[in-house]
Amino acid sequence: MEKRFVYADNASTTKISPGVLDAMMPYLTEQYGNASSVYSLGRKAKIAVETAREKTALALGCQPSEIFFTSGGTEADNLAIYGICRALASQGKNHIITTAIEHPAVLNTCKELEKNGFDVTYIFPDVNGIIDPSDIKKAITCRTALVSVMYANNETGAIQPVNETALICKEKNVFFHTDAVQAVGQLKINTAEQNIDLLSVSGHKLHAPKGTGALYIRKGLPFYPLFSGGNQEKGIRPGTENTASIAGFGYAMEEAMASLSERYITVSMLRDRLTGKLLSIPGVTLNGDKKNRLPGHCNVSVSGIDAEGLLLMLDLKGICASAGSACTSEDSQPSHVLRAMGISKEAAKSSVRFSLGDDLTAEDTDYIAHVFAEAVKKLRKK
Ligand code: PLP
């Protein structure tokens, strides 16, 4: 098969869409005003920020006043967890419940809070990477300030029972945060209908630039900001607004929603085609729930090989994929997500994640499967 470039790492980051770039350009060039300035150049920047806020709110089923722009998913997660916990600590609420499969942006924030007198309960998933809401229910105490459960896992794509968990939290009067970085733009989300109190979004996972994101905070929640500064974003996230990036982020949210259903079908068909071919190779197994999975995710373990070597061979043939999470790929430890699911160290170290986008074709996925099979054969002979 002739060599081609296939980007299959959209869970890691995505390419900026042409529409997003167009939406940003005026604010990188002529419309350089500060959104807090009262003259018309500033007012134009303010309009761009507020338009993006409206688009984001529409996409998430909330009010524009409940959206706070951040520098990305990591900041949104930190802001959500510290924001609630610091506001509630004086009421004796010093317990957090989260899962063992969260992104480090959540896990390490919880670890920091543990150093500061908080107790954290880590809920483990089943072998398919899905948590059981009844485990959350059992862990809630009168000291619980927050439950934080990701919407969908970045490594396996496993979609978590967010609705059931949020309802339990509502009944128990505990705030519920979800890191929806991988889910926004892939799944229909409605914060009001789903009883979500806080939700994190990252722009670069949905064709907006890196360093953009948002936190949804339900109106009226007790909240303490992370940074001290001016009154931008109502003081919840002070600092001069990154107008161009926010405009691009808002456009990307609108664009993602407009194509969501169609894209879900196209991408999941491609994923199933790829998954089927990969699983026909002896010793290849799928990680994560078969049914409750993001449309583009395909995470497999390959017996007898190390993922690193396989990824290098894929790269030589023009294919971009990841071992576990790209955010931790410099860390040679096997994936904490797969280990929490009960997968062996060896199988976790041999896991490769493909995350497909709608720019791919069936020929691209066949190319991945072909190169993958050849590479596995070669590596097993070594
Ligand atoms: N949460 C999840 C589930 C992610 O996958 C990522 C990034 O991969 C993040 C948080 C961090 O987002 P950002 O890269 O925007 O800081």
PDB file of C-alpha atoms and ligand atoms in Angstrom, residues 11-12 72-75 77 103 105 150 152 154 179 181-182 202 204-205 212 327, ligand 1:
ATOM      1  CA  ALA A  11      -8.206  12.759  21.415  1.00  0.00           C
ATOM      2  CA  SER A  12      -4.760  14.254  21.834  1.00  0.00           C
ATOM      3  CA  GLY A  72      -8.084  25.010  28.586  1.00  0.00           C
ATOM      4  CA  GLY A  73      -9.282  21.794  30.172  1.00  0.00           C
ATOM      5  CA  THR A  74      -6.582  21.617  32.840  1.00  0.00           C
ATOM      6  CA  GLU A  75      -7.416  25.075  34.142  1.00  0.00           C
ATOM      7  CA  ASP A  77     -10.693  21.204  36.077  1.00  0.00           C
ATOM      8  CA  HIS A 103      -7.149  12.762  33.683  1.00  0.00           C
ATOM      9  CA  ALA A 105      -5.786  17.498  35.666  1.00  0.00           C
ATOM     10  CA  MET A 150     -15.336  12.434  33.818  1.00  0.00           C
ATOM     11  CA  ALA A 152     -15.863  10.033  28.818  1.00  0.00           C
ATOM     12  CA  ASN A 154      -9.607  10.048  27.165  1.00  0.00           C
ATOM     13  CA  ASP A 179     -14.558  16.734  33.018  1.00  0.00           C
ATOM     14  CA  VAL A 181     -13.059  17.517  27.656  1.00  0.00           C
ATOM     15  CA  GLN A 182     -13.354  14.415  25.454  1.00  0.00           C
ATOM     16  CA  SER A 202     -11.112  22.193  26.181  1.00  0.00           C
ATOM     17  CA  HIS A 204      -8.167  22.119  21.163  1.00  0.00           C
ATOM     18  CA  LYS A 205     -10.093  18.841  21.222  1.00  0.00           C
ATOM     19  CA  THR A 212      -8.696  27.724  25.063  1.00  0.00           C
ATOM     20  CA  CYS A 327      -0.469  14.024  28.106  1.00  0.00           C
TER      21      CYS A 327
HETATM   22  N1  PLP B   1      -9.253  16.227  30.701  1.00  0.00           N
HETATM   23  C1  PLP B   1      -9.222  15.267  29.763  1.00  0.00           C
HETATM   24  C2  PLP B   1     -10.185  14.128  29.841  1.00  0.00           C
HETATM   25  C3  PLP B   1      -8.312  15.351  28.702  1.00  0.00           C
HETATM   26  O1  PLP B   1      -8.291  14.404  27.766  1.00  0.00           O
HETATM   27  C4  PLP B   1      -7.412  16.451  28.667  1.00  0.00           C
HETATM   28  C5  PLP B   1      -6.375  16.534  27.608  1.00  0.00           C
HETATM   29  O2  PLP B   1      -6.031  15.559  26.983  1.00  0.00           O
HETATM   30  C6  PLP B   1      -7.503  17.421  29.675  1.00  0.00           C
HETATM   31  C7  PLP B   1      -8.423  17.276  30.676  1.00  0.00           C
HETATM   32  C8  PLP B   1      -6.608  18.627  29.663  1.00  0.00           C
HETATM   33  O3  PLP B   1      -7.054  19.574  28.719  1.00  0.00           O
HETATM   34  P1  PLP B   1      -6.044  20.713  28.171  1.00  0.00           P
HETATM   35  O4  PLP B   1      -5.075  20.008  27.273  1.00  0.00           O
HETATM   36  O5  PLP B   1      -6.933  21.658  27.424  1.00  0.00           O
HETATM   37  O6  PLP B   1      -5.425  21.348  29.352  1.00  0.00           O
END
